[in-house]
Short mmCIF file of C-alpha atoms and ligand atoms in Angstrom, two decimals:
data_model
loop_
_atom_site.label_atom_id
_atom_site.label_comp_id
_atom_site.label_asym_id
_atom_site.label_seq_id
_atom_site.Cartn_x
_atom_site.Cartn_y
_atom_site.Cartn_z
CA MET A 7 -62.92 5.64 -18.22
CA ARG A 8 -61.87 5.99 -22.14
CA ARG A 9 -61.11 9.45 -21.39
CA LEU A 10 -60.24 9.70 -17.60
CA ARG A 11 -57.00 7.31 -18.89
CA CYS A 12 -56.64 9.83 -22.16
CA VAL A 13 -56.10 13.06 -19.91
CA TRP A 14 -53.81 11.09 -17.73
CA LEU A 15 -52.07 9.49 -20.06
CA CYS A 16 -51.98 12.81 -22.78
CA ALA A 17 -50.99 15.07 -20.14
CA LEU A 18 -47.92 12.99 -19.84
CA GLY A 19 -47.61 12.84 -22.76
CA VAL A 20 -48.06 9.02 -23.67
CA LEU A 21 -50.38 9.14 -25.47
CA SER A 22 -50.01 11.47 -29.04
CA VAL A 23 -50.56 14.82 -28.49
CA GLY A 24 -52.99 15.02 -32.37
CA GLN A 25 -55.41 12.83 -29.85
CA ALA A 26 -55.41 15.04 -26.38
CA ALA A 27 -58.01 17.04 -27.31
CA PRO A 28 -59.92 18.47 -30.11
CA PRO A 29 -58.67 21.21 -32.20
CA ALA A 30 -60.47 24.61 -30.92
CA VAL A 31 -62.47 26.14 -33.85
CA ALA A 32 -62.27 30.01 -34.92
CA ASP A 33 -65.13 31.16 -32.46
CA ASP A 34 -62.85 30.61 -29.48
CA TRP A 35 -60.01 32.97 -30.64
CA PRO A 36 -59.72 37.06 -30.20
CA PRO A 37 -59.54 38.62 -33.68
CA THR A 38 -56.28 38.98 -33.87
CA VAL A 39 -55.99 35.79 -34.46
CA VAL A 40 -55.76 35.02 -38.38
CA THR A 41 -57.86 32.18 -39.70
CA HIS A 42 -57.76 32.99 -43.21
CA LEU A 43 -56.28 35.14 -46.00
CA ALA A 44 -57.81 38.62 -46.49
CA THR A 45 -58.31 38.11 -50.63
CA ASP A 46 -61.22 37.57 -52.70
CA HIS A 47 -58.80 35.23 -55.25
CA PRO A 48 -59.55 31.78 -55.44
CA TRP A 49 -55.76 31.60 -52.89
CA VAL A 50 -55.31 28.45 -50.26
CA ALA A 51 -52.25 28.36 -48.29
CA LEU A 52 -52.16 24.77 -47.94
CA THR A 53 -50.40 24.27 -43.54
CA PHE A 54 -49.03 21.55 -41.70
CA ASP A 55 -48.26 20.42 -38.26
CA ALA A 56 -45.23 19.23 -37.02
CA CYS A 57 -45.97 18.54 -33.08
CA GLU A 58 -43.65 16.38 -30.80
CA ALA A 59 -44.35 16.58 -27.21
CA GLY A 60 -42.97 13.51 -25.32
CA GLU A 61 -43.17 10.45 -27.29
CA ARG A 62 -40.22 11.46 -30.72
CA VAL A 63 -41.99 11.47 -33.81
CA ARG A 64 -40.75 11.88 -37.32
CA LEU A 65 -41.50 14.30 -40.66
CA ASP A 66 -43.68 12.82 -42.96
CA GLN A 67 -41.26 12.71 -45.69
CA GLY A 68 -43.96 10.77 -47.68
CA ILE A 69 -45.60 13.97 -47.63
CA THR A 70 -42.33 16.76 -48.71
CA ALA A 71 -41.80 14.62 -51.56
CA PHE A 72 -45.26 13.98 -53.09
CA LEU A 73 -45.49 18.35 -52.66
CA LEU A 74 -41.71 19.30 -53.38
CA ALA A 75 -42.62 16.75 -56.53
CA HIS A 76 -45.63 18.45 -57.56
CA GLN A 77 -44.24 22.61 -57.29
CA ILE A 78 -46.84 22.69 -54.09
CA PRO A 79 -45.73 25.57 -51.14
CA PHE A 80 -46.25 24.35 -48.70
CA THR A 81 -45.78 26.07 -44.69
CA VAL A 82 -44.94 24.01 -41.22
CA PHE A 83 -45.92 24.93 -38.16
CA MET A 84 -42.70 23.14 -36.68
CA GLY A 85 -42.21 22.04 -32.89
CA GLY A 86 -38.50 23.01 -31.40
CA ARG A 87 -38.31 19.57 -30.27
CA PHE A 88 -39.26 18.18 -33.25
CA ALA A 89 -37.14 20.27 -35.04
CA ARG A 90 -33.85 19.39 -32.92
CA ASP A 91 -35.09 15.34 -33.76
CA ASN A 92 -35.50 15.58 -37.39
CA GLN A 93 -32.49 17.91 -37.68
CA ASP A 94 -30.82 16.85 -41.26
CA ALA A 95 -34.28 16.75 -43.21
CA VAL A 96 -35.56 19.65 -41.37
CA ARG A 97 -32.19 21.46 -42.67
CA GLU A 98 -33.15 19.97 -46.29
CA LEU A 99 -36.23 21.28 -46.34
CA ALA A 100 -35.70 24.41 -45.35
CA LYS A 101 -33.48 25.00 -48.38
CA SER A 102 -36.39 25.08 -50.77
CA PRO A 103 -38.30 28.47 -51.88
CA LEU A 104 -41.50 26.21 -51.83
CA VAL A 105 -41.59 25.77 -48.43
CA SER A 106 -41.87 28.19 -45.43
CA ILE A 107 -40.75 26.59 -41.79
CA GLN A 108 -42.78 28.69 -38.95
CA ASN A 109 -42.89 28.39 -34.71
CA HIS A 110 -44.95 25.70 -33.19
CA SER A 111 -43.54 25.83 -29.96
CA TRP A 112 -40.93 24.35 -28.08
CA SER A 113 -42.53 21.09 -26.13
CA HIS A 114 -45.72 21.79 -27.50
CA PRO A 115 -47.95 21.44 -24.43
CA ARG A 116 -51.32 20.00 -23.97
CA ASP A 117 -52.97 24.09 -23.52
CA MET A 118 -50.66 26.83 -23.53
CA ARG A 119 -53.76 28.99 -21.55
CA LEU A 120 -52.87 27.01 -18.70
CA LEU A 121 -49.15 28.03 -18.79
CA SER A 122 -47.62 31.61 -16.86
CA ASP A 123 -46.28 34.40 -18.90
CA GLU A 124 -42.48 33.32 -18.15
CA ALA A 125 -43.28 30.38 -19.23
CA VAL A 126 -45.60 31.02 -22.76
CA ARG A 127 -42.07 33.07 -23.20
CA ILE A 128 -40.07 30.43 -23.14
CA GLU A 129 -41.72 28.31 -25.34
CA VAL A 130 -42.07 30.59 -28.20
CA SER A 131 -38.93 32.15 -27.71
CA ARG A 132 -36.99 29.03 -27.43
CA ALA A 133 -38.22 27.06 -30.84
CA GLN A 134 -37.66 30.51 -32.06
CA THR A 135 -33.73 30.06 -31.52
CA LEU A 136 -33.46 26.73 -32.61
CA LEU A 137 -35.96 27.65 -35.82
CA THR A 138 -33.51 30.65 -36.82
CA GLU A 139 -30.70 28.70 -36.87
CA MET A 140 -31.46 25.72 -38.52
CA THR A 141 -33.66 27.31 -41.53
CA GLY A 142 -31.46 30.13 -41.36
CA LYS A 143 -34.78 32.62 -41.90
CA PRO A 144 -36.50 34.08 -38.22
CA PRO A 145 -40.02 32.75 -38.20
CA SER A 146 -42.67 35.44 -38.49
CA MET A 147 -45.91 33.43 -37.23
CA PHE A 148 -47.14 31.24 -34.64
CA ARG A 149 -49.84 28.29 -33.97
CA PHE A 150 -50.80 26.84 -30.84
CA PRO A 151 -50.78 23.37 -30.31
CA GLY A 152 -53.91 22.79 -30.62
CA GLY A 153 -55.01 25.90 -31.13
CA HIS A 154 -55.81 26.20 -27.81
CA ALA A 155 -55.54 30.22 -27.03
CA ASP A 156 -56.90 33.12 -25.11
CA GLN A 157 -56.60 36.92 -25.28
CA ARG A 158 -53.80 37.19 -22.40
CA THR A 159 -51.46 34.00 -24.82
CA VAL A 160 -52.06 35.68 -28.20
CA ASP A 161 -51.35 39.01 -26.94
CA LEU A 162 -47.82 37.85 -25.18
CA VAL A 163 -47.06 36.34 -28.44
CA ARG A 164 -48.01 38.93 -30.86
CA GLY A 165 -45.78 41.35 -28.30
CA MET A 166 -42.96 39.01 -28.93
CA GLY A 167 -43.19 40.09 -33.13
CA LEU A 168 -44.75 36.88 -34.03
CA GLU A 169 -48.51 36.52 -35.94
CA VAL A 170 -50.58 34.10 -34.71
CA VAL A 171 -52.09 31.97 -37.55
CA HIS A 172 -54.72 29.42 -37.17
CA TRP A 173 -57.13 28.19 -39.01
CA ARG A 174 -61.11 28.48 -40.52
CA TRP A 175 -62.28 24.74 -40.25
CA PRO A 176 -59.63 21.85 -38.76
CA GLU A 177 -59.59 18.78 -41.15
CA GLY A 178 -59.02 16.55 -37.93
CA ASP A 179 -56.50 14.20 -39.70
CA PRO A 180 -54.91 12.91 -36.47
CA ASP A 181 -58.01 10.72 -36.10
CA PRO A 182 -57.42 7.43 -37.22
CA ARG A 183 -61.32 7.58 -38.28
CA ILE A 184 -61.48 9.85 -40.87
CA GLU A 185 -60.42 7.95 -44.02
CA ALA A 186 -58.48 9.72 -46.85
CA GLU A 187 -62.40 9.59 -48.75
CA ALA A 188 -63.61 11.70 -46.43
CA LEU A 189 -60.33 14.06 -45.89
CA VAL A 190 -61.16 15.22 -49.64
CA SER A 191 -64.89 15.35 -49.68
CA GLN A 192 -64.89 18.08 -46.69
CA THR A 193 -62.11 19.42 -48.01
CA LEU A 194 -63.48 19.83 -51.32
CA GLU A 195 -66.54 21.35 -50.24
CA ARG A 196 -65.46 23.72 -47.56
CA THR A 197 -62.63 25.88 -49.17
CA ARG A 198 -63.67 28.88 -49.55
CA ALA A 199 -60.86 32.31 -51.02
CA GLY A 200 -58.18 32.50 -48.21
CA ASP A 201 -58.57 29.10 -46.59
CA ILE A 202 -55.61 27.26 -44.52
CA LEU A 203 -55.80 24.27 -44.39
CA ILE A 204 -54.36 22.61 -41.55
CA PHE A 205 -52.72 18.85 -41.60
CA HIS A 206 -50.11 16.65 -39.81
CA ILE A 207 -47.19 16.25 -40.90
CA ASN A 208 -45.44 13.81 -37.88
CA GLY A 209 -46.60 10.47 -38.30
CA ARG A 210 -49.74 11.70 -36.75
CA GLY A 211 -51.88 12.62 -40.24
CA TRP A 212 -53.37 8.56 -40.43
CA HIS A 213 -55.15 9.12 -43.98
CA THR A 214 -52.63 12.37 -45.12
CA LEU A 215 -51.24 11.69 -47.64
CA GLU A 216 -53.49 9.07 -49.36
CA ALA A 217 -55.85 12.27 -49.42
CA LEU A 218 -53.72 14.26 -50.82
CA PRO A 219 -53.12 14.10 -54.39
CA ARG A 220 -56.98 13.88 -55.05
CA LEU A 221 -57.52 16.82 -52.72
CA ILE A 222 -54.92 19.13 -54.76
CA GLU A 223 -56.16 17.97 -58.14
CA GLY A 224 -59.62 18.47 -56.86
CA LEU A 225 -58.89 22.06 -55.67
CA SER A 226 -56.42 23.29 -58.73
CA ALA A 227 -59.57 21.99 -60.89
CA ARG A 228 -62.24 24.13 -59.06
CA GLY A 229 -59.45 26.96 -60.29
CA PHE A 230 -57.76 27.76 -56.39
CA GLU A 231 -54.28 28.18 -55.89
CA TRP A 232 -51.91 27.04 -54.16
CA VAL A 233 -50.16 30.16 -51.74
CA LEU A 234 -47.05 30.80 -49.09
CA LEU A 235 -48.71 32.20 -45.78
CA ASP A 236 -47.17 35.22 -46.23
CA PRO A 237 -48.18 37.65 -42.97
CA THR A 238 -48.78 40.99 -46.23
CA ARG A 239 -51.72 38.40 -47.16
CA PHE A 240 -52.99 38.87 -43.88
ZN1 LIG B 306 -49.88 20.95 -33.23
#
């Protein structure tokens, strides 16, 4: 019953998009989806999703302030609606050379595999237009909401000139039951050279800010270096 209610409410965009369904895993995707950097260097890319479907959400400025203060570069996959509703904060964030803002669809559909070709293109191009105007830099990368993508949708997005960038394993930080301690320990245990870490920066990364200082300190102490996502590294 609880699951049915979630499916229904999530379809209406009533519940947080992050709670709608578990994120997809690398086995689900065609090989053209980037899941890690092509490198033996101990590079790690810190990425966040800024998702907004129905309910208006805010940029987590606790996270941005912490990372900027510690000179940690990070990439944000941002929805068009999210950018529209956080204009001042996003324009300010985009000025930093430590930050890259990339495309995460316009309205964060639960599953873009269910959309027509034309609807997929509109989701991508509408966000692309606004993000380009707001940041001054056209995004070169796209991340599917929830990671739900197949050969057709990936080919459509790549045909628009965007690399599709996901992750090797999800942190799961939209689940409030995953405490900061678990986020830190699973990250220190699982991270390998070239990994793309994914968290949420829309207020739905419940314990993310609490985990970040120990997580960053721990990986840095193990010799990992933080890099911005860049298609030359794929
Ligand atoms: Zn998302």
